Coordinates of C-alpha atoms and ligand atoms in Angstrom, one line a residue:
X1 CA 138.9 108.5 124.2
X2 CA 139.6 108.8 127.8
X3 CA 136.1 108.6 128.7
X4 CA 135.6 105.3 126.4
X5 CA 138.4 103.8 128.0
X6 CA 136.9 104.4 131.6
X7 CA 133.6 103.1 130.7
X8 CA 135.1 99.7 129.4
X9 CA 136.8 99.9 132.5
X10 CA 134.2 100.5 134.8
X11 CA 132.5 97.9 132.4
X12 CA 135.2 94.8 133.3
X13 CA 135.2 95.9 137.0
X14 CA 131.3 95.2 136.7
X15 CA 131.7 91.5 135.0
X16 CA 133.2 89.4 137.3
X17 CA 129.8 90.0 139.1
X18 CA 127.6 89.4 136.2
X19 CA 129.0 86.2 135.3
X20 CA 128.8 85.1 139.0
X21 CA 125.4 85.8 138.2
X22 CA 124.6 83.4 135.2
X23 CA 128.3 81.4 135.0
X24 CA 125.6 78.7 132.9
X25 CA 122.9 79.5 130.9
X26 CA 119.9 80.8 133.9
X27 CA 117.8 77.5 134.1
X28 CA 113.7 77.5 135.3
X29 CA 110.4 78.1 134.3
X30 CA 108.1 81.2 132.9
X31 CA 104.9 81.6 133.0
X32 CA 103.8 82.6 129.8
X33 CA 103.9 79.9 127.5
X34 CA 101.5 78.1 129.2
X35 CA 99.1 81.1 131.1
X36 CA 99.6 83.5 129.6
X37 CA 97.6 86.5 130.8
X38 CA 95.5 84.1 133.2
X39 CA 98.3 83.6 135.7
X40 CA 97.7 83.5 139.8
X41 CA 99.4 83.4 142.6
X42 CA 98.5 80.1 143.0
X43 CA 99.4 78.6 139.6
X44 CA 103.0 80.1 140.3
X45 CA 102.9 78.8 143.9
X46 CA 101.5 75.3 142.1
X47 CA 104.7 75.4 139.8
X48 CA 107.1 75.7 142.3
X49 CA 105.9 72.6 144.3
X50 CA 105.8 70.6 140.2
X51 CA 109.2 71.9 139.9
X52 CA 110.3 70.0 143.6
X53 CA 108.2 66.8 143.2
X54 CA 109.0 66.1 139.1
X55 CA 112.6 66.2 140.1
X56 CA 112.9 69.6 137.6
X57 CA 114.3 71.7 140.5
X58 CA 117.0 69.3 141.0
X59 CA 117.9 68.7 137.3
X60 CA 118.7 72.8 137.4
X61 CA 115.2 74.6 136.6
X62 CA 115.3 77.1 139.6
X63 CA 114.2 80.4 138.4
X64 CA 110.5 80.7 138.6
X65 CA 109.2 83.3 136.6
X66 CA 106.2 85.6 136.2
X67 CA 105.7 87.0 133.1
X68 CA 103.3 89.7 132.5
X69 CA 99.9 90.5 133.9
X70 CA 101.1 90.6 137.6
X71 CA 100.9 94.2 138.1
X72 CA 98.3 96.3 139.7
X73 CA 98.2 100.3 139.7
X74 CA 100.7 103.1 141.2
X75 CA 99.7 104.4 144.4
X76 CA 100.1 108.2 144.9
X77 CA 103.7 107.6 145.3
X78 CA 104.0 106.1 142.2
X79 CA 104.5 102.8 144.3
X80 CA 103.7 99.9 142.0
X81 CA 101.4 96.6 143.7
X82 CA 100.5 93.9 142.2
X83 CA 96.6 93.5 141.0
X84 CA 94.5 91.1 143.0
X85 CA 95.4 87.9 141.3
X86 CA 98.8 88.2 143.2
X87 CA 97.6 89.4 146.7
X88 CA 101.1 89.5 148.4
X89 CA 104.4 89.2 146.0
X90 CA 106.9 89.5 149.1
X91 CA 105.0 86.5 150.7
X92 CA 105.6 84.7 147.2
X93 CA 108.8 85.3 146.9
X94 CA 109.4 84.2 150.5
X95 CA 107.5 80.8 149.2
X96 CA 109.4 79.7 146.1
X97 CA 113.1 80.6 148.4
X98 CA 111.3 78.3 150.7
X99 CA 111.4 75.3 148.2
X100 CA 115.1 76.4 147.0
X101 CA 113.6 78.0 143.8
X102 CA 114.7 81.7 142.5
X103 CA 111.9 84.3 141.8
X104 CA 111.6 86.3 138.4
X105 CA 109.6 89.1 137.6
X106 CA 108.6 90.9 134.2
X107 CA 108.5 94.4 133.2
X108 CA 108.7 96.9 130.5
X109 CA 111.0 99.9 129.6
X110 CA 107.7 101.6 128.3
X111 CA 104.9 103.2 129.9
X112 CA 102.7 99.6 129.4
X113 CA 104.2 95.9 129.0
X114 CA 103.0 93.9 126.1
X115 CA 99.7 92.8 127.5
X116 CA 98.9 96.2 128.5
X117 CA 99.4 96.6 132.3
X118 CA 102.0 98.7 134.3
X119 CA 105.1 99.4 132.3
X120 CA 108.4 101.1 134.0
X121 CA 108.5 104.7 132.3
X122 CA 110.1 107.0 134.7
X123 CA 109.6 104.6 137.7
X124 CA 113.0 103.0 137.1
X125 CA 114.6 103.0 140.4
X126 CA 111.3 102.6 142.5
X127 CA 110.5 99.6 140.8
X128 CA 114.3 97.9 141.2
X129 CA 113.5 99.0 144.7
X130 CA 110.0 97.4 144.9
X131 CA 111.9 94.1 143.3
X132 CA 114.8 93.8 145.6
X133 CA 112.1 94.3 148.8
X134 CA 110.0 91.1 147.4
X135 CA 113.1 89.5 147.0
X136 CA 113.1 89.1 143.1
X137 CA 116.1 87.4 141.6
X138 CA 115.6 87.8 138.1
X139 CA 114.1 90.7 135.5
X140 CA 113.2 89.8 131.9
X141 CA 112.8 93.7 130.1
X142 CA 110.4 93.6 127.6
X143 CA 110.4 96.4 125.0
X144 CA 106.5 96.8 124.8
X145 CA 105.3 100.0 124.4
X146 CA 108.9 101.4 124.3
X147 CA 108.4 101.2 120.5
X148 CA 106.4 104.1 120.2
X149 CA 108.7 106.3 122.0
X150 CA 111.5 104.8 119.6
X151 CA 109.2 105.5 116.3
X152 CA 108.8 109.2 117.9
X153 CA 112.6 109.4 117.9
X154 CA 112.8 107.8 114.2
X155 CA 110.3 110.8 112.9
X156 CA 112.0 113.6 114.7
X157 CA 115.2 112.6 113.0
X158 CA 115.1 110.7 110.2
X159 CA 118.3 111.4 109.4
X160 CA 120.4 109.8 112.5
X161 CA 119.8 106.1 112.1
X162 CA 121.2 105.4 115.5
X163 CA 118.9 107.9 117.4
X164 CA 116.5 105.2 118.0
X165 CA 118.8 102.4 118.6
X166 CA 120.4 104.7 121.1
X167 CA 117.3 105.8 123.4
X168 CA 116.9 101.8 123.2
X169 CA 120.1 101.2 124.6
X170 CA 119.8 103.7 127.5
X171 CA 116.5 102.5 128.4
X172 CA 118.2 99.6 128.9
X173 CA 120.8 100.8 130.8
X174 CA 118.6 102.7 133.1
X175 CA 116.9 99.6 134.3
X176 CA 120.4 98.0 135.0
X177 CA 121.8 100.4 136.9
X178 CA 118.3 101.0 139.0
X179 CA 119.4 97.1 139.5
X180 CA 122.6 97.3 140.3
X181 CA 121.9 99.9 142.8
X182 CA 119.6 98.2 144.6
X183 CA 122.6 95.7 146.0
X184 CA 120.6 92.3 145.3
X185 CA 121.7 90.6 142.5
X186 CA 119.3 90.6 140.2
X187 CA 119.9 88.4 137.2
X188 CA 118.8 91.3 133.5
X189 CA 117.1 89.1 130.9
X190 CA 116.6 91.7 127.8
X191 CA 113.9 90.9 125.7
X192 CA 113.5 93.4 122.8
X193 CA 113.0 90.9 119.6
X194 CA 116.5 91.0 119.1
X195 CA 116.3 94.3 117.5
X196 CA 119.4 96.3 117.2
X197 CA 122.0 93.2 118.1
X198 CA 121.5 93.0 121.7
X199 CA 124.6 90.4 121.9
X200 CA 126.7 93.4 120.9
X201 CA 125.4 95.9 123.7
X202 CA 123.7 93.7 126.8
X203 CA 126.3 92.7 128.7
X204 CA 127.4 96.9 128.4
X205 CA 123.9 97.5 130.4
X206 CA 124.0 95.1 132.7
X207 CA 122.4 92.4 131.3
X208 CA 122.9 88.5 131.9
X209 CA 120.9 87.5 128.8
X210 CA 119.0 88.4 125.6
X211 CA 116.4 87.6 123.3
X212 CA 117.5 86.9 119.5
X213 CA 114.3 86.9 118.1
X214 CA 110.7 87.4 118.5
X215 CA 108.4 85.1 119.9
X216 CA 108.3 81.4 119.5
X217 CA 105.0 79.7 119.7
X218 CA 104.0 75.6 119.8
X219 CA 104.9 74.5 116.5
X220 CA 107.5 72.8 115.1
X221 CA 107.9 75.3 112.4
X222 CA 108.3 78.5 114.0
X223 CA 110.6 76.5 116.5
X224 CA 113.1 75.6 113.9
X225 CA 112.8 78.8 112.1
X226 CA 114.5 80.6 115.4
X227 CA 116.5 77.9 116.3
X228 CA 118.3 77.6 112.8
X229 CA 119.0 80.9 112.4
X230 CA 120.8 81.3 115.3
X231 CA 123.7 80.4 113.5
X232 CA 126.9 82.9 113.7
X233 CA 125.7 84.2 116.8
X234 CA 128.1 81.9 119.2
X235 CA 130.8 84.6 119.8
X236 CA 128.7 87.2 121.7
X237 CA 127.6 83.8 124.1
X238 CA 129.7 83.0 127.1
X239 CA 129.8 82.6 131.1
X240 CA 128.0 85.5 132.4
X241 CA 126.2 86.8 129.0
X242 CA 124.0 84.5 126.6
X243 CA 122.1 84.8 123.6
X244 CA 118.3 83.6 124.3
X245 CA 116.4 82.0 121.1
X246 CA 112.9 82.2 123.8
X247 CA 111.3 80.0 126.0
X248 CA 111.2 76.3 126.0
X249 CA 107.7 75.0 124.5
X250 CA 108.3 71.1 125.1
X251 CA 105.5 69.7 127.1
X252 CA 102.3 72.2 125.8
X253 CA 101.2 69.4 123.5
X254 CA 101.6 70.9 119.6
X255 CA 104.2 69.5 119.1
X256 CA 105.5 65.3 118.7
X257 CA 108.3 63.5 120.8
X258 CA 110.7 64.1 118.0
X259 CA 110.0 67.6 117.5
X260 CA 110.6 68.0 121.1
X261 CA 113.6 66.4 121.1
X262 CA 114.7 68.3 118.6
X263 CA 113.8 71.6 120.1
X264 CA 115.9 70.4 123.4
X265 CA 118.9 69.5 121.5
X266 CA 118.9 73.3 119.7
X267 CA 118.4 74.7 122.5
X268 CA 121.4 72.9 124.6
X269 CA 123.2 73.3 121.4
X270 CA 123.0 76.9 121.5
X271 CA 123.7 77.3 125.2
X272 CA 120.7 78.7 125.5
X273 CA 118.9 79.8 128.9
X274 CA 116.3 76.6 129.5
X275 CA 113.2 78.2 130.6
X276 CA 110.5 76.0 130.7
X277 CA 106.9 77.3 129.6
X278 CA 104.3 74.4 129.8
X279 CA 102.1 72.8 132.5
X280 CA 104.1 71.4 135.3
X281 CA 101.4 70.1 136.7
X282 CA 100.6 67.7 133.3
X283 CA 103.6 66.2 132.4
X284 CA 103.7 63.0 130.2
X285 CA 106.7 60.5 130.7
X286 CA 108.2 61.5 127.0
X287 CA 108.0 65.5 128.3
X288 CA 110.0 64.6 131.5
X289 CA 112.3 62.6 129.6
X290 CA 113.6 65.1 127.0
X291 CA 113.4 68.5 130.0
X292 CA 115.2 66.2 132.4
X293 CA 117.7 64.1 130.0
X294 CA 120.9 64.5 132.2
X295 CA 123.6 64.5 129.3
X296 CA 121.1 67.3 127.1
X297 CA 121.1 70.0 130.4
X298 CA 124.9 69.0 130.7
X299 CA 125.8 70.4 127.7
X300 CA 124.2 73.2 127.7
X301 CA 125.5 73.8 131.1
X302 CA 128.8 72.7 130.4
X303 CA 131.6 74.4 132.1
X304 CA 133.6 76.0 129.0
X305 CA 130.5 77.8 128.3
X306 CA 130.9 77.8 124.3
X307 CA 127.6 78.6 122.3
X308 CA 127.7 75.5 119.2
X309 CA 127.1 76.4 116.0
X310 CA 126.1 75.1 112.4
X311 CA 128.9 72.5 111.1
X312 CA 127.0 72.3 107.3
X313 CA 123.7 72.0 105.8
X314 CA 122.6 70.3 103.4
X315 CA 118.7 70.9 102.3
X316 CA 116.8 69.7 105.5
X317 CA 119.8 67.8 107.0
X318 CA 122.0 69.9 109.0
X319 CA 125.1 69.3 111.7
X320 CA 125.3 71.4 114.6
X321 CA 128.3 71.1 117.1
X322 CA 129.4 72.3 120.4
X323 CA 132.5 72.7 121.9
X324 CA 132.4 70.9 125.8
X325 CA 135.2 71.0 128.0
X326 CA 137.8 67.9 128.8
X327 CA 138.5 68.1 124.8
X328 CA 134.7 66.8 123.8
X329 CA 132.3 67.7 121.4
X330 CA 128.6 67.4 121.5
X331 CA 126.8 66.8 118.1
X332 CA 123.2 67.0 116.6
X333 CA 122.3 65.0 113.5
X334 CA 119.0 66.8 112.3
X335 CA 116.7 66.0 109.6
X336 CA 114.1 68.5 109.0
X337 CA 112.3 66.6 106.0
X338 CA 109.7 64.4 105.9
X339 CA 110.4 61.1 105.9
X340 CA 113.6 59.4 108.0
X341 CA 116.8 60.5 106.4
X342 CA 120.3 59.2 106.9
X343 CA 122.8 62.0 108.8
X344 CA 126.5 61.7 108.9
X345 CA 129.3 63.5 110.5
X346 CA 132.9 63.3 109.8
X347 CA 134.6 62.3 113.2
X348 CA 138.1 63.9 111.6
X349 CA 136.0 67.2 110.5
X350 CA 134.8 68.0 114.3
X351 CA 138.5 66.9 115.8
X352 CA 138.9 63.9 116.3
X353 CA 141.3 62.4 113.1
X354 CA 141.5 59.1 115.1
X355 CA 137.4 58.6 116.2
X356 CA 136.5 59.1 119.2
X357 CA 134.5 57.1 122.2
X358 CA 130.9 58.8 121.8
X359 CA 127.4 58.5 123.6
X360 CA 124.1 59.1 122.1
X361 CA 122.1 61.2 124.4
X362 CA 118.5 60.3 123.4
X363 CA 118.8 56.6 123.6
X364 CA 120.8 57.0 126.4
X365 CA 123.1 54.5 125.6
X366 CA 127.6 54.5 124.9
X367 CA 128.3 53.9 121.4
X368 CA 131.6 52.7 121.9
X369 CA 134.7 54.5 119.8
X370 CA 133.6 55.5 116.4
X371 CA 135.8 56.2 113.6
X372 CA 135.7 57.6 110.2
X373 CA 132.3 58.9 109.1
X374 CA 129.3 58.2 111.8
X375 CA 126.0 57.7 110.1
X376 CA 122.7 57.7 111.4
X377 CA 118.9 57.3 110.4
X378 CA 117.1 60.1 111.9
X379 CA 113.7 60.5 111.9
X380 CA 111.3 62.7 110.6
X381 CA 111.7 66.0 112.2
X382 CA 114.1 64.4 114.3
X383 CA 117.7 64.3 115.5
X384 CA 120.4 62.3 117.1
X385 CA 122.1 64.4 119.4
X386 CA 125.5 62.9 120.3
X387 CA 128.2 63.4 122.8
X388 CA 132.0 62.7 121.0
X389 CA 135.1 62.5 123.0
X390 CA 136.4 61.0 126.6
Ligands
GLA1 C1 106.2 89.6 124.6 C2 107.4 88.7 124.9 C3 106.8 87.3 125.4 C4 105.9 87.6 126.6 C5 104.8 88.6 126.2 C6 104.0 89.0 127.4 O1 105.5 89.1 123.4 O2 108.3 88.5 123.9 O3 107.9 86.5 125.8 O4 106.6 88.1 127.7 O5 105.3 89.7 125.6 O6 103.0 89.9 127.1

């Protein structure tokens, strides 16, 4: 007992520092989305001057990401380099802090990452090391290969159904501490599928964030799978620790305006971290418009840092709110059917008995104070995302 009650202790004393680290949901761009396993130095170098002359840097989007495929072999030191299409890592870190941007890295608790290359087996605390000289900011985990040590566990004892879970955990923990120690802050992003209810252990190893789910890809279905079922997950969310539903997807073309919009307004529903995945280089007017809408980032980086959640659904409609600070209340009408569909919302229901003055964040335009019931036509796949209250 007196050993759980120090390690909540020592747990708190930790926090104040890991929500200085993410007090908003982390805001930027990954690589993967987009390149995949062809990434370069200079297509990362290439998105961090898109991210300075689209305006994205200065809408919020400043961590810059490189997902996997960056890393190169051990040396006899078990030092890890980076493979030839990333000649020099500490000379592109020392680039993107140049242009005001953050730099992200990707590794893997197992001995491989996902795609195959170098994973972080028993190299822990030489690899936080190699990070912190490059000047990394930011780690997203990804369980990988890890799995096979899990399902060795789950054979050996196929009794204990936490012996698994638990290596997991550790794992974890290992590569936050090796972190921590380090002395740069280094922003933990977990990314393990959501496997084992990460919201109820991350912050515990040192993590700012955390997948949900498993990948998203571009299409409007999978999107909305993971988005809706987010729902009930708001109280693990808050400054310093945040559930992640994956990378954005809006700009890389599968999907229409509306679908886009409505993968935004999930995402800054669910104060979710807003990492950008497509072509930076290639943006259309619409796709600058929805990842730069001013009033959509400000609600997911609103200052009471509440994760919304469902309000009701009915069939393909469904009412998602948000609780913002200064009393308001962002809300997003969506119609998931296929042909335009009328949405409603009870302005008494979401707190405000006598209406409320209210903006609509897509058209970009005050609606004045509404009162009673609010109804709106929504689109196809679409969704009025609203902002209710002074
Ligand atoms: C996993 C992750 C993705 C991406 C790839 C890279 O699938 O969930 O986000 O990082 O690995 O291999």
């Amino acid at each position: 007992m007196r050993a759980l009650k120090f390690a909540v202790l020592a747990w708190w004393a930790a926090a104040p520092c890991l929500s200085q680290m993410a007090p908003a949901p982390p805001m930027g761009w990954n690589s993967w989305n987009h390149f995949a396993e062809k990434v370069t130095d200079a297509d990362i170098r290439a998105a961090a001057d898109a991210l300075v002359s689209t305006g994205m840097r200065a809408a919020g989007y400043v961590y810059v990401n490189v997902d996997d495929t960056w890393q190169g072999k051990r040396d006899e030191h078990g030092v890890l380099h980076s493979n030839e299409r990333f000649p020099d890592m500490k000379a592109l870190g020392d680039y993107l802090h140049s242009k005001g941007l953050k730099f992200g890295l990707y590794s893997s608790p197992g001995p491989r990452t996902c795609a195959g290359y170098a994973g972080s087996l028993g190299h822990e605390t030489q690899d936080a090391q190699t990070y912190a000289t490059w000047g990394v900011d930011f780690l997203k985990y990804d369980l990988c290969s890890f799995q096979e040590e899990l399902g060795k566990v789950r054979a050996a004892h196929p009794q204990d159904r936490d012996a698994a879970k638990n290596l997991m955990i550790a794992a974890y923990r290992k590569m936050g501490d090796a972190l921590r120690a380090t002395g740069r802050p280094i922003l933990y992003s977990l990314c393990q599928y959501g496997v084992g209810q990460p919201w109820k252990w991350g912050p515990g190893v040192g993590a700012s964030m955390w997948r949900t789910t498993d990948d998203i890809d571009d299409s409007y279905g999978r999107m909305i799978a993971i988005g809706f079922s987010q729902a009930g997950l708001a109280q693990f969310a808050g400054p310093g620790h945040w559930n992640d539903p994956d990378m954005l997807e809006i700009g890389n073309g599968k999907m229409g305006e509306e679908e886009y919009r409505t993968h935004m307004s999930l995402w800054v529903l669910l104060a979710a971290p807003l990492l950008a995945g497509n072509d930076l280089s290639k943006m259309t007017v619409a796709d600058k418009r929805i990842l730069m809408n001013a009033d959509a980032i400000a609600i997911d980086q609103d200052s009471l840092g509440k994760q919304g959640d469902r309000l009701y659904q009915s069939g393909d409609l469904d009412v998602w709110t948000k609780p913002l600070s200064r009393g308001r209340v962002a809300v997003g009408l969506f119609n998931r059917s296929w042909s335009n569909r009328e949405v409603s919302v009870d302005l008494a229901e979401i707190g405000f008995p006598n209406g409320a003055a209210a903006r609509d964040v897509w058209k970009q335009k005050d609606l004045g104070h509404l009162t009673g019931v609010f109804t709106d036509t929504v689109p196809t796949h679409g969704v009025t995302l609203l902002i209710v209250g002074q």
